PDB file of C-alpha atoms in Angstrom:
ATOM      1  CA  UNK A   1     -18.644 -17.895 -21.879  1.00 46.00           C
ATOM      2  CA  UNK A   2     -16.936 -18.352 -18.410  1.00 71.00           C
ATOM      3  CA  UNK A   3     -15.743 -15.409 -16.975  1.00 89.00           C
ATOM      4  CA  UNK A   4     -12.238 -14.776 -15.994  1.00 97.00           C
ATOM      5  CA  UNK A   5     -10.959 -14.665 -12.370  1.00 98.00           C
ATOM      6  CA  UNK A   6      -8.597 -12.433 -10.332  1.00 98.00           C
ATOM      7  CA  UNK A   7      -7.588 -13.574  -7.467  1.00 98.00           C
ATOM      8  CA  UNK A   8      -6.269 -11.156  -4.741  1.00 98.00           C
ATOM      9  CA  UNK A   9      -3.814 -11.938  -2.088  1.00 98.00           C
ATOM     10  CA  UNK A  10      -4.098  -9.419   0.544  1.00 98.00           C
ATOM     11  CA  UNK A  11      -3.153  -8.674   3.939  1.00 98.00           C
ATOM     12  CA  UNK A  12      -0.504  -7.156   6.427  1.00 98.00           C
ATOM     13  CA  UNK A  13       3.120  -6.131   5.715  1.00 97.00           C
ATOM     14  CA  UNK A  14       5.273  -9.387   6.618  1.00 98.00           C
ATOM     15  CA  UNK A  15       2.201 -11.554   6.556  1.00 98.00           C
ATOM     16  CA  UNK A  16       3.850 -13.798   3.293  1.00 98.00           C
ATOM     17  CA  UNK A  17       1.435 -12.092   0.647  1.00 98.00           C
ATOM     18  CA  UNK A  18       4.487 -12.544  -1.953  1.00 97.00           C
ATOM     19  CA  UNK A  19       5.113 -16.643  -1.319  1.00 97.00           C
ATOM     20  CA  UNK A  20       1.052 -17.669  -1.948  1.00 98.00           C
ATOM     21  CA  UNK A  21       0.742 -15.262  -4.885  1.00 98.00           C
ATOM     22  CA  UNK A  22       4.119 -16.875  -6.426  1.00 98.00           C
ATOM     23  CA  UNK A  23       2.788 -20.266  -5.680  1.00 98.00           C
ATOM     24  CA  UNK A  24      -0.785 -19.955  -7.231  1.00 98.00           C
ATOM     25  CA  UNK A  25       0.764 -18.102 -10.062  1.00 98.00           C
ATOM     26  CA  UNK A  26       2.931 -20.953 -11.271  1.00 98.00           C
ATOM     27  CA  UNK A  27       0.360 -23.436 -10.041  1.00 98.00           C
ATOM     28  CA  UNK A  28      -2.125 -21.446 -12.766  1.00 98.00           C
ATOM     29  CA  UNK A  29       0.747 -20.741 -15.162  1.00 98.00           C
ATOM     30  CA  UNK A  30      -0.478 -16.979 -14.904  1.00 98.00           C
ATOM     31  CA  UNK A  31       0.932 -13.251 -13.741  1.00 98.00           C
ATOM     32  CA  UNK A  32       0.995 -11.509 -10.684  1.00 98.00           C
ATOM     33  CA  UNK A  33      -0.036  -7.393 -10.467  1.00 98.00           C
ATOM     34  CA  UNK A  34       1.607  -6.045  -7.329  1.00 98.00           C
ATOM     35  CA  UNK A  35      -0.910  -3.907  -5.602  1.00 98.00           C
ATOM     36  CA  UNK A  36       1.733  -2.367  -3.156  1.00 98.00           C
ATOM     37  CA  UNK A  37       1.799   1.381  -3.474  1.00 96.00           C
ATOM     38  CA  UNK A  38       5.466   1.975  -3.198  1.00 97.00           C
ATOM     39  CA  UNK A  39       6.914  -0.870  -4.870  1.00 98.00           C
ATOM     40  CA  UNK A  40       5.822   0.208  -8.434  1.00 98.00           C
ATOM     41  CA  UNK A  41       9.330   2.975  -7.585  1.00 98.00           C
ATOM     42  CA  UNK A  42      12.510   1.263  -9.436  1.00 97.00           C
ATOM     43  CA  UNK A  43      14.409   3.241  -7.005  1.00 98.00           C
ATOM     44  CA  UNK A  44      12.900   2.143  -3.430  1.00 98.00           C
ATOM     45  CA  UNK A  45      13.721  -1.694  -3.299  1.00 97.00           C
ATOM     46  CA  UNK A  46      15.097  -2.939   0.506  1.00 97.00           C
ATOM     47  CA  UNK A  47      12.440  -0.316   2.075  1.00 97.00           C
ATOM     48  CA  UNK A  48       9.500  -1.843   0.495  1.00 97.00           C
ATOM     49  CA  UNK A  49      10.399  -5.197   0.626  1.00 96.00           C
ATOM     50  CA  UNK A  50      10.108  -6.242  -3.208  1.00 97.00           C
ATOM     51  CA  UNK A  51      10.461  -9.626  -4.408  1.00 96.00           C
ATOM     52  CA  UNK A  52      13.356 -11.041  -5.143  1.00 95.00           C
ATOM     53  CA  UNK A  53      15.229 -10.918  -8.316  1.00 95.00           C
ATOM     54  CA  UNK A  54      14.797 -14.287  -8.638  1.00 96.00           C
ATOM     55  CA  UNK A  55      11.292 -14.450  -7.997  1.00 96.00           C
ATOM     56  CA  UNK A  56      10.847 -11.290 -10.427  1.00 97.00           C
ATOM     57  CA  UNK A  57      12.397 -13.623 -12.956  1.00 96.00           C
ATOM     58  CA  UNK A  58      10.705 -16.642 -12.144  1.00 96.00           C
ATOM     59  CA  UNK A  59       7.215 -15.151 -12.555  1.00 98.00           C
ATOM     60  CA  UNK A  60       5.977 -12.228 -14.880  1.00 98.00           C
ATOM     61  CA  UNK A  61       4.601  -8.955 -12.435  1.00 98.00           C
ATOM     62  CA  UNK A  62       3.194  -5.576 -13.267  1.00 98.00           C
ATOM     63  CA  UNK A  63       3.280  -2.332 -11.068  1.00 98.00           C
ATOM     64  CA  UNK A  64       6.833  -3.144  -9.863  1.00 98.00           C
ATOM     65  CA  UNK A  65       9.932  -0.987 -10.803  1.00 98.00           C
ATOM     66  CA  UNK A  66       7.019   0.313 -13.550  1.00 98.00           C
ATOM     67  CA  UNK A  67       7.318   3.861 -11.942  1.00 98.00           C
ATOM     68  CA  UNK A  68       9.429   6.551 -10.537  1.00 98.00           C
ATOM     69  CA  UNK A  69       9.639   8.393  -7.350  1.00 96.00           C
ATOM     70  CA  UNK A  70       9.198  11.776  -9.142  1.00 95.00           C
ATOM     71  CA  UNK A  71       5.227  10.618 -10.852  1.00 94.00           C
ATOM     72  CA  UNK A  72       2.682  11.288  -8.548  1.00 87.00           C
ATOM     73  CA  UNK A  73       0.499   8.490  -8.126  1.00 91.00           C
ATOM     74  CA  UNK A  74      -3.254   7.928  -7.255  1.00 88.00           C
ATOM     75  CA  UNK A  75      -5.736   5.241  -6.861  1.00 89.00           C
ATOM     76  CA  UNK A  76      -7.135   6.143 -10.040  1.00 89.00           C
ATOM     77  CA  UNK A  77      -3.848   5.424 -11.566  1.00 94.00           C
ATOM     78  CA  UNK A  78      -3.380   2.656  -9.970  1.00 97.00           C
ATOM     79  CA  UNK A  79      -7.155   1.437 -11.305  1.00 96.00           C
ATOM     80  CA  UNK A  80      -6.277   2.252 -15.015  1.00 96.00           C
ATOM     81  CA  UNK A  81      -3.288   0.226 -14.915  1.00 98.00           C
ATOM     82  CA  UNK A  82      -4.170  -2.463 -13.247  1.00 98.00           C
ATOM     83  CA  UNK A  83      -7.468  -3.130 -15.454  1.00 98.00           C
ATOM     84  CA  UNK A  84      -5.142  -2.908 -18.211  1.00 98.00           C
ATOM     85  CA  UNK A  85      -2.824  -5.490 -16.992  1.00 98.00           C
ATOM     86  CA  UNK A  86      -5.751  -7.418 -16.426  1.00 98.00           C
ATOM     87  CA  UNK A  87      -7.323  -7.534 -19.552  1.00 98.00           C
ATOM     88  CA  UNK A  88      -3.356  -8.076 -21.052  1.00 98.00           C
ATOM     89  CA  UNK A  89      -3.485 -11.068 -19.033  1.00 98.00           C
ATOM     90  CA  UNK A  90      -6.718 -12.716 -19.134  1.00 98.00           C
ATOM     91  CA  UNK A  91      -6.290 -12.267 -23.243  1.00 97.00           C
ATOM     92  CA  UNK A  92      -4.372 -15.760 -22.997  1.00 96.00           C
ATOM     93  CA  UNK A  93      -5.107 -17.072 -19.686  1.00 97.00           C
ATOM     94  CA  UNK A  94      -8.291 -18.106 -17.464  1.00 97.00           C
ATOM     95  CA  UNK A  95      -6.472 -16.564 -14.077  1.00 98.00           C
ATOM     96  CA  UNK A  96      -4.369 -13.484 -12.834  1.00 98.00           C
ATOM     97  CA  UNK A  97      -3.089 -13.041  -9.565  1.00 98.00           C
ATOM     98  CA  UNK A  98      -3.028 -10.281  -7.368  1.00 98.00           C
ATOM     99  CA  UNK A  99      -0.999  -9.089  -4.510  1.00 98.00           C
ATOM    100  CA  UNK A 100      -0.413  -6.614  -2.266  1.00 98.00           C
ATOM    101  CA  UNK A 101      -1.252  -4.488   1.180  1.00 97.00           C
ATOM    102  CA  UNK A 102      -2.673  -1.282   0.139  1.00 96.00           C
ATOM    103  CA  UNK A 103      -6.499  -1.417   0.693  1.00 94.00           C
ATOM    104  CA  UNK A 104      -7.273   1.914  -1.379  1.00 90.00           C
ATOM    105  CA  UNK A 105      -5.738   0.462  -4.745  1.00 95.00           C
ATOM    106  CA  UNK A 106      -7.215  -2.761  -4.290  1.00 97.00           C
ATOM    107  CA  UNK A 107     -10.400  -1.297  -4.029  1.00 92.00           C
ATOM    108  CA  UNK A 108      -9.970   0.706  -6.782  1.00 93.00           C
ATOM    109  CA  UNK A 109      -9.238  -2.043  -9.142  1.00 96.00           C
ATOM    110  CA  UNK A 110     -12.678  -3.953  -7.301  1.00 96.00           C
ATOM    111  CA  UNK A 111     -15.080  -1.648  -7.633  1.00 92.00           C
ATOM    112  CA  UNK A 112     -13.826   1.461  -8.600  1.00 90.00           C
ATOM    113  CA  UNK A 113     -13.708   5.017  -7.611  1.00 82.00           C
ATOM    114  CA  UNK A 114     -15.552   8.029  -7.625  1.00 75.00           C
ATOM    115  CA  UNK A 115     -15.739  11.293  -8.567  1.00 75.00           C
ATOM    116  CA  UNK A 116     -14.123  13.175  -5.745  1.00 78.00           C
ATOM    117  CA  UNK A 117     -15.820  17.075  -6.544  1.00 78.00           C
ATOM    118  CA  UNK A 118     -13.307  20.009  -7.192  1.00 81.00           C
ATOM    119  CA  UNK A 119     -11.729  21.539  -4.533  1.00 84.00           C
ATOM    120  CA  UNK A 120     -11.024  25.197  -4.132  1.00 84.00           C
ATOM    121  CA  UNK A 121      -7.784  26.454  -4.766  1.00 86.00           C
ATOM    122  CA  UNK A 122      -7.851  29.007  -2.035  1.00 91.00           C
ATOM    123  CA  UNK A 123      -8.673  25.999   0.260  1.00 93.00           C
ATOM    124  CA  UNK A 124      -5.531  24.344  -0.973  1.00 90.00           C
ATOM    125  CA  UNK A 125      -2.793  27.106  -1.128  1.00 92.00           C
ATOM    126  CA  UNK A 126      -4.389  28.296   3.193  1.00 95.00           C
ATOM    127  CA  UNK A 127      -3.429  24.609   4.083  1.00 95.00           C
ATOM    128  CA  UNK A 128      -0.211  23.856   1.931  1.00 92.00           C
ATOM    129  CA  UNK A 129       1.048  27.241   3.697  1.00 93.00           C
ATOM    130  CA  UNK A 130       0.329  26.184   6.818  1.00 95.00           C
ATOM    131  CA  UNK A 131       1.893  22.784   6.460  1.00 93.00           C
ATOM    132  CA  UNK A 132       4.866  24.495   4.918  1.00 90.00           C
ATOM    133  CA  UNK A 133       5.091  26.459   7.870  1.00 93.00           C
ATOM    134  CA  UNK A 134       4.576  24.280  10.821  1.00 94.00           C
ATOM    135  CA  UNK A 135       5.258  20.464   9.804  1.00 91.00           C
ATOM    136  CA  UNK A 136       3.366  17.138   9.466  1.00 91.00           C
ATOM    137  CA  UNK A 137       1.972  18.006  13.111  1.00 93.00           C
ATOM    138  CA  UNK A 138      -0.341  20.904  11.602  1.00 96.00           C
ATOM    139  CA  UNK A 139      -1.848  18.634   9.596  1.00 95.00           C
ATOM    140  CA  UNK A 140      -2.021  15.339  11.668  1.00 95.00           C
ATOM    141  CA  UNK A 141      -4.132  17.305  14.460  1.00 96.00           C
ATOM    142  CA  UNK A 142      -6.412  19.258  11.410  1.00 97.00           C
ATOM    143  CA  UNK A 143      -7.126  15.676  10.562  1.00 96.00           C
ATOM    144  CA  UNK A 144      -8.073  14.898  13.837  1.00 96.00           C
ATOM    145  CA  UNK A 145     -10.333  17.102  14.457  1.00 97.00           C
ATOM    146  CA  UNK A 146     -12.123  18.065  11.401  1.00 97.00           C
ATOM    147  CA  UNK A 147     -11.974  14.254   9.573  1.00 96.00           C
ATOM    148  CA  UNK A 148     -11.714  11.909  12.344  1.00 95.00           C
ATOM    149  CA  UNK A 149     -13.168   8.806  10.099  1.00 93.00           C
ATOM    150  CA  UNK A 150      -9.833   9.501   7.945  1.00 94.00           C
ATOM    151  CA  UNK A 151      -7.713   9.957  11.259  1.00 93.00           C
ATOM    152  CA  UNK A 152      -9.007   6.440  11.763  1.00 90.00           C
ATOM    153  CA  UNK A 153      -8.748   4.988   8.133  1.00 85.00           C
ATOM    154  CA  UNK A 154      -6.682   6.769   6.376  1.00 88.00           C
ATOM    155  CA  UNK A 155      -2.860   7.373   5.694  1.00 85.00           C
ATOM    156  CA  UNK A 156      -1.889   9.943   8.824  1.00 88.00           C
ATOM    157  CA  UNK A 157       1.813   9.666   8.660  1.00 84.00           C
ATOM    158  CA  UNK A 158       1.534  10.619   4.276  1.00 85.00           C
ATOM    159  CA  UNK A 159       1.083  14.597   4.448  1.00 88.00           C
ATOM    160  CA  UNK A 160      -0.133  14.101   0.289  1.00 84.00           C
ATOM    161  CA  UNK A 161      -2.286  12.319   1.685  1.00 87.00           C
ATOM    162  CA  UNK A 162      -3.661  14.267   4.439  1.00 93.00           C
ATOM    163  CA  UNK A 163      -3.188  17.825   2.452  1.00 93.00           C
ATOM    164  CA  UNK A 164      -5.995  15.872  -0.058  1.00 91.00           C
ATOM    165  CA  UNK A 165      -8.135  15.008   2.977  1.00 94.00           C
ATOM    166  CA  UNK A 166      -8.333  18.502   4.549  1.00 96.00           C
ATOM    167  CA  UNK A 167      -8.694  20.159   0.869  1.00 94.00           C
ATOM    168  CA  UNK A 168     -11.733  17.700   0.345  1.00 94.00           C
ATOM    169  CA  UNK A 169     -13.382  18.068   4.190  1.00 95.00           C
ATOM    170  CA  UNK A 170     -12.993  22.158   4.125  1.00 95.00           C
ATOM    171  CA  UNK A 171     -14.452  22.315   0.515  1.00 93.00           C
ATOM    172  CA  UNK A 172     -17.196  19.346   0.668  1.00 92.00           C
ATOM    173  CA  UNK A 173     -17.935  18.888   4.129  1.00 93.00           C
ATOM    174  CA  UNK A 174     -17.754  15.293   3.589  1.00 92.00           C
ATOM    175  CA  UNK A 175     -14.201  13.344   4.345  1.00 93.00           C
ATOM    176  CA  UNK A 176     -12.247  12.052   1.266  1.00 89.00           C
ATOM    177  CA  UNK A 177     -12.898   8.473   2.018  1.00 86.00           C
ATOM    178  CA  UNK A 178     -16.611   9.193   1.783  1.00 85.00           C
ATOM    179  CA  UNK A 179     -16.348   9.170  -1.648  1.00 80.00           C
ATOM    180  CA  UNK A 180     -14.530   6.247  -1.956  1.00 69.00           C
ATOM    181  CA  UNK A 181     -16.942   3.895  -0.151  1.00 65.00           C
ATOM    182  CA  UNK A 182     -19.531   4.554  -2.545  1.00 64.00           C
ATOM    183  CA  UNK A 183     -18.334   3.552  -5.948  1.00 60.00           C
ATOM    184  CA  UNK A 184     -19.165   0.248  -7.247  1.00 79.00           C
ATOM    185  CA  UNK A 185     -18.744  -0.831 -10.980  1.00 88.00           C
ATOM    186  CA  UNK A 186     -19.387  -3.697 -12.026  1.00 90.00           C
ATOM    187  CA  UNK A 187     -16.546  -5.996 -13.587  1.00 95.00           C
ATOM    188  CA  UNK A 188     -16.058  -8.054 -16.778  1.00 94.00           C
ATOM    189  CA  UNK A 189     -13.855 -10.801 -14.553  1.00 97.00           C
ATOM    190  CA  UNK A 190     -14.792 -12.683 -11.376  1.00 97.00           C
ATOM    191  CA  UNK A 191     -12.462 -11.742  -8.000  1.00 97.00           C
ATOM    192  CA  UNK A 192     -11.625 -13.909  -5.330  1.00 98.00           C
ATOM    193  CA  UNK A 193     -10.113 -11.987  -2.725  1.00 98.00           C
ATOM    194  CA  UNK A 194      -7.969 -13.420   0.671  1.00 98.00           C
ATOM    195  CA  UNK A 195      -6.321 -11.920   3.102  1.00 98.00           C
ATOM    196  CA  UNK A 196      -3.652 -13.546   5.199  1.00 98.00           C
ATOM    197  CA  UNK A 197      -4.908 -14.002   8.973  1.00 97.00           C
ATOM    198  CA  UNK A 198      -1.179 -14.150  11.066  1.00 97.00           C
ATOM    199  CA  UNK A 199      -1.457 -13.785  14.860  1.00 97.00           C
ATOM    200  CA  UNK A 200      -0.535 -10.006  15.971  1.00 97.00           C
ATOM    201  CA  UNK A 201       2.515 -11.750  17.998  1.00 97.00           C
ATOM    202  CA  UNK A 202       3.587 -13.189  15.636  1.00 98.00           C
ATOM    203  CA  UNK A 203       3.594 -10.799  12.814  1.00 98.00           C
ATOM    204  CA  UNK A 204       4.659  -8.344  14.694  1.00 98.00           C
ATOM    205  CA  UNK A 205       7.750 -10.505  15.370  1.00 98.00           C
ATOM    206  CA  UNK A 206       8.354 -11.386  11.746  1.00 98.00           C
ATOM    207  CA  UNK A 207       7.929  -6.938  10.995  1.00 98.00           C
ATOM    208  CA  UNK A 208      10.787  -6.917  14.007  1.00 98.00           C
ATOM    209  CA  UNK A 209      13.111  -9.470  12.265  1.00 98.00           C
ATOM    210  CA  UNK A 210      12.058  -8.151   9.029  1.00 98.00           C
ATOM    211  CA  UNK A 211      13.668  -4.625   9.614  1.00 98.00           C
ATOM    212  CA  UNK A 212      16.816  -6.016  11.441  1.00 98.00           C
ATOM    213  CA  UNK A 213      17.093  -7.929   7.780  1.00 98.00           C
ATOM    214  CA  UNK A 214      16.391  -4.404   6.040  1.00 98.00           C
ATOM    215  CA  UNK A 215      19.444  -3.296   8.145  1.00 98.00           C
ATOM    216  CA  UNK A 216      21.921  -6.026   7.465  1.00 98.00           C
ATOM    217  CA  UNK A 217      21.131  -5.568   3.620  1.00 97.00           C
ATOM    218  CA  UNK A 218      21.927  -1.838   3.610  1.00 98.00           C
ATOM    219  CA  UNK A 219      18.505   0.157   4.137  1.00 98.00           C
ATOM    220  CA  UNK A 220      20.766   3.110   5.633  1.00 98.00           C
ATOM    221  CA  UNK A 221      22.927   3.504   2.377  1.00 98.00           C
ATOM    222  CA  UNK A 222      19.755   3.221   0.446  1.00 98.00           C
ATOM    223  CA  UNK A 223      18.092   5.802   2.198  1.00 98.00           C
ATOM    224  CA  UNK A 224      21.156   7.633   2.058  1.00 98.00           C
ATOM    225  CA  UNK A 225      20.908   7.566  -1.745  1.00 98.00           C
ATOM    226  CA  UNK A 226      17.440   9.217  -1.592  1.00 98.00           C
ATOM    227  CA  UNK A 227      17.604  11.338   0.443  1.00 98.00           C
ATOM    228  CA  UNK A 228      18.018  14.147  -2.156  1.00 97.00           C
ATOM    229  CA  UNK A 229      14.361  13.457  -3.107  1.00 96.00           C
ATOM    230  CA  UNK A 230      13.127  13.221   0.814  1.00 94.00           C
ATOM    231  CA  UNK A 231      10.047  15.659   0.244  1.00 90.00           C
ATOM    232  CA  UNK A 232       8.615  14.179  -2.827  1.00 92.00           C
ATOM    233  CA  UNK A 233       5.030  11.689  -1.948  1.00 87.00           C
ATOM    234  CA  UNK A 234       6.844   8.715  -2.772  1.00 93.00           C
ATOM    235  CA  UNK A 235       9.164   8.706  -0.248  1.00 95.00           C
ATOM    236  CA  UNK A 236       6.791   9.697   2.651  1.00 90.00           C
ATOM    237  CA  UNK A 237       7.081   5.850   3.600  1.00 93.00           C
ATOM    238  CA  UNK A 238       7.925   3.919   6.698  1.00 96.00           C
ATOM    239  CA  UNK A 239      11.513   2.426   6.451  1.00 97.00           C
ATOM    240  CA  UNK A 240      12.641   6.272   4.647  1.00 98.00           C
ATOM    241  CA  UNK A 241      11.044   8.656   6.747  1.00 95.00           C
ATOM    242  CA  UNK A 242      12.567   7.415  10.248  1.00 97.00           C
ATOM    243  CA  UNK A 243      16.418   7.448   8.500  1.00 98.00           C
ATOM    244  CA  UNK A 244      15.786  10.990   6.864  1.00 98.00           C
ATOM    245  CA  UNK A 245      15.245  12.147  10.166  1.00 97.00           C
ATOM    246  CA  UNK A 246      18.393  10.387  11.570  1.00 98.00           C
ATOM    247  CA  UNK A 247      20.450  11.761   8.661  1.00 98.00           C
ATOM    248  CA  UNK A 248      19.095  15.070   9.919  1.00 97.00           C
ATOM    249  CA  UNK A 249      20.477  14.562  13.050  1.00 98.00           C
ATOM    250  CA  UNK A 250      17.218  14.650  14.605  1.00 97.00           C
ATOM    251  CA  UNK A 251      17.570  11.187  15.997  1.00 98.00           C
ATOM    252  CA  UNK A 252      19.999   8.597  16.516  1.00 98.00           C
ATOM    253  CA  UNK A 253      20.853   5.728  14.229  1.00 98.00           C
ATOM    254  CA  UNK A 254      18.946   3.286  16.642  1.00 98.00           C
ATOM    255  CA  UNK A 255      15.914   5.334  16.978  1.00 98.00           C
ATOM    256  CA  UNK A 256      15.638   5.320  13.598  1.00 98.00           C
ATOM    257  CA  UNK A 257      15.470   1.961  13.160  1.00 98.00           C
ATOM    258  CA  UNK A 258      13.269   1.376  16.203  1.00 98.00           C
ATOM    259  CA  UNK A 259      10.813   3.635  14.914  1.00 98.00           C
ATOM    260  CA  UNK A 260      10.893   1.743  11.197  1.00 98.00           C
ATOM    261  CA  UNK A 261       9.500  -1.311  13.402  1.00 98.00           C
ATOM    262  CA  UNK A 262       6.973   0.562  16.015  1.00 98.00           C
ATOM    263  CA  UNK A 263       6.059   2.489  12.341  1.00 96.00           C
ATOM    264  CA  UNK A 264       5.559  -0.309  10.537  1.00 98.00           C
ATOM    265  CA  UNK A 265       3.652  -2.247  13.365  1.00 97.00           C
ATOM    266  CA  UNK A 266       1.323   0.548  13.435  1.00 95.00           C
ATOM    267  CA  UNK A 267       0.804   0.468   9.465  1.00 95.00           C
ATOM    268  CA  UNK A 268       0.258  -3.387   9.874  1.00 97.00           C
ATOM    269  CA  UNK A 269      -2.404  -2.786  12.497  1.00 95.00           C
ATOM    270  CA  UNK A 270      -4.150  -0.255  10.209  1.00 93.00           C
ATOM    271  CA  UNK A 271      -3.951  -2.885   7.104  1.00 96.00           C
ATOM    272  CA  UNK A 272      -5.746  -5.673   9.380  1.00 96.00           C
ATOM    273  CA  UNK A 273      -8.509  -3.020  10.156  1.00 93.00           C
ATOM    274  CA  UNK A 274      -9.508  -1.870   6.938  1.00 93.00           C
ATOM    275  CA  UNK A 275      -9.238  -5.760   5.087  1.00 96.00           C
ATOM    276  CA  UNK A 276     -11.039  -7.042   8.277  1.00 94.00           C
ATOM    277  CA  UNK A 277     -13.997  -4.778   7.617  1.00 92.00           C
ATOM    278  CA  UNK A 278     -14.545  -6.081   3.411  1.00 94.00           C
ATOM    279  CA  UNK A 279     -17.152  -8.061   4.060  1.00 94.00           C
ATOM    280  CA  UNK A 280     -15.699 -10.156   0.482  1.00 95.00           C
ATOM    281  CA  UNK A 281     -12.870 -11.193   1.990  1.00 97.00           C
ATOM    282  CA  UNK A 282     -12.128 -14.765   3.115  1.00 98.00           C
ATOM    283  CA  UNK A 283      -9.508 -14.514   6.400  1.00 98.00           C
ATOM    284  CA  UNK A 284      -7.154 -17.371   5.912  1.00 98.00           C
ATOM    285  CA  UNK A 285      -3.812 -18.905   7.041  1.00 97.00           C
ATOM    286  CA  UNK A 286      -0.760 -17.941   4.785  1.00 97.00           C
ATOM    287  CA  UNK A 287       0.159 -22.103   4.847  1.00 97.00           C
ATOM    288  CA  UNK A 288      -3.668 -22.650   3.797  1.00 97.00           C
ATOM    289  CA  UNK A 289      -3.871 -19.805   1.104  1.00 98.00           C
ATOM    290  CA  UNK A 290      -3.108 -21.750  -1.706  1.00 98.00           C
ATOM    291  CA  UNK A 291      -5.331 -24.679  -1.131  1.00 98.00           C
ATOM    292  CA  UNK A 292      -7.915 -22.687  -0.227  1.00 98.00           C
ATOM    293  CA  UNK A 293      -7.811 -20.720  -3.306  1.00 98.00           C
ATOM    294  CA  UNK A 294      -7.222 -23.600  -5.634  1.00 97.00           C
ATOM    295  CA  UNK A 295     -10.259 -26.007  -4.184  1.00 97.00           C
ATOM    296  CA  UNK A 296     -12.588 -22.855  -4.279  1.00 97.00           C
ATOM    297  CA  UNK A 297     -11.340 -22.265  -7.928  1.00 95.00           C
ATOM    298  CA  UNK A 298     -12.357 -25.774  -8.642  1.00 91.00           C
ATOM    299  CA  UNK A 299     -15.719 -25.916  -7.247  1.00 84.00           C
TER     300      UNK A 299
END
């Protein structure tokens, strides 16, 4: 029998992932998973740049507003879910869609994950101490230093992040994303994967307008509605972090918002890296996504 096929729209924040994946989905009458790591929270929305209620409506997704800010998610979470939605999906239809910007999940719904070993516990309460004692800075230059091939990859503005990568380099010797290159299971479904190929310039300028949008709609108050839960994982995020710090009067209301666009430039820039190096991935135009897909679909 013919297998099924997921198709995944990838690529940079502000790159139009959302658009193609809504378009193929109602061209193949099918779902979309979200593969975005913070918009799964019901209570981050503006920040993380959901789709609209109306498009929400228009088209069934999974892994947004599924979760709150106080779980603690992981790749492997992410994995389980997704393969669940999946199968849910491809019960009653031929296609599912996928989209979203965070490389990790994606590749742990591809090809799965493995076995990170255990870490020591005295390994993990040295560093936590540390961090809780000298900031995000301890732990930015520990990465660089003893994991520099996660100081390249991997998340270095997350500290649950990092505290994970220095736990796993101190204990193992081998960096955290080591173990996630190797993994490779094999899948019951056929993937197609994309990811959208927007000139730097220009994306850049669509992250700038982006945020001033962000700002009209009432990021601040948002923010200022979280803030109570400022130190949990989820909310270690670009577009959160920067007003935090203005609410602590640590920076002004500008700065804050000029760092949520040199922030989220950055994170862009790291997003084109990693998808750049898949060597599955088909670079494409966002206005040539959906063709593209559709006529390779069809072969």
């Amino acid at each position: 029998m013919k297998k099924k096929t997921c198709i995944i729209i990838s690529g940079p924040t502000a790159s139009g992932k959302t658009d193609v994946a809504i378009e193929l989905a109602k061209y193949f009458q099918t779902e979309i998973i979200s593969s975005d790591s913070r918009q799964c929270f019901k209570e981050l929305n503006i920040g993380v740049a959901k789709p609209s209620p109306e498009q929400l409506a228009d088209i069934p997704h999974h892994f947004i507003n599924s979760h709150s800010v106080k779980e603690n998610l992981s790749a492997a979470d992410f994995e389980n879910y997704a393969l669940s939605a999946a199968e849910n999906i491809f019960s009653n239809r031929d296609v599912a869609v996928m989209c979203g910007g965070t490389g990790l999940y994606i590749k742990a719904f591809c090809d799965g994950l493995d076995v990170i070993p255990q870490t020591d516990e005295g390994v993990r309460k040295t560093i936590s101490d540390a961090y809780a004692e000298k900031g995000i800075t301890f732990l930015q230059g520990s990465i660089r230093i003893e994991d520099p091939f996660f100081w390249a990859e991997g998340e270095i503005r997350n500290p649950h992040r990092m505290l994970r990568a220095l736990e796993v380099i101190r204990t193992t010797g081998t960096s955290v994303l080591r173990y996630q290159q190797h993994a490779k299971k094999a899948r019951d479904f056929n993937i197609l994967k994309i990811t959208l190929d927007v000139p730097r310039e220009i994306l850049y300028d669509r992250i700038n307008r982006r945020v001033d949008l962000m700002r009209h709609e009432g990021l601040r108050d948002e923010a200022r509605g979280l803030y109570p839960f400022r130190d949990l994982n989820a909310l270690q995020t670009v577009g959160y972090r920067e007003l935090f710090d203005y609410f602590d009067n640590k920076i002004s209301e500008e700065q804050a918002f000029d760092l949520i666009k040199q922030n989220t430039r950055h994170y862009a820039k790291r997003q084109m890296t990693w998808f750049k190096k898949d060597p599955d991935i088909h670079p494409v135009q966002p206005a040539n996504a959906a063709d593209f897909v559709i006529k390779t679909l069809h072969q």
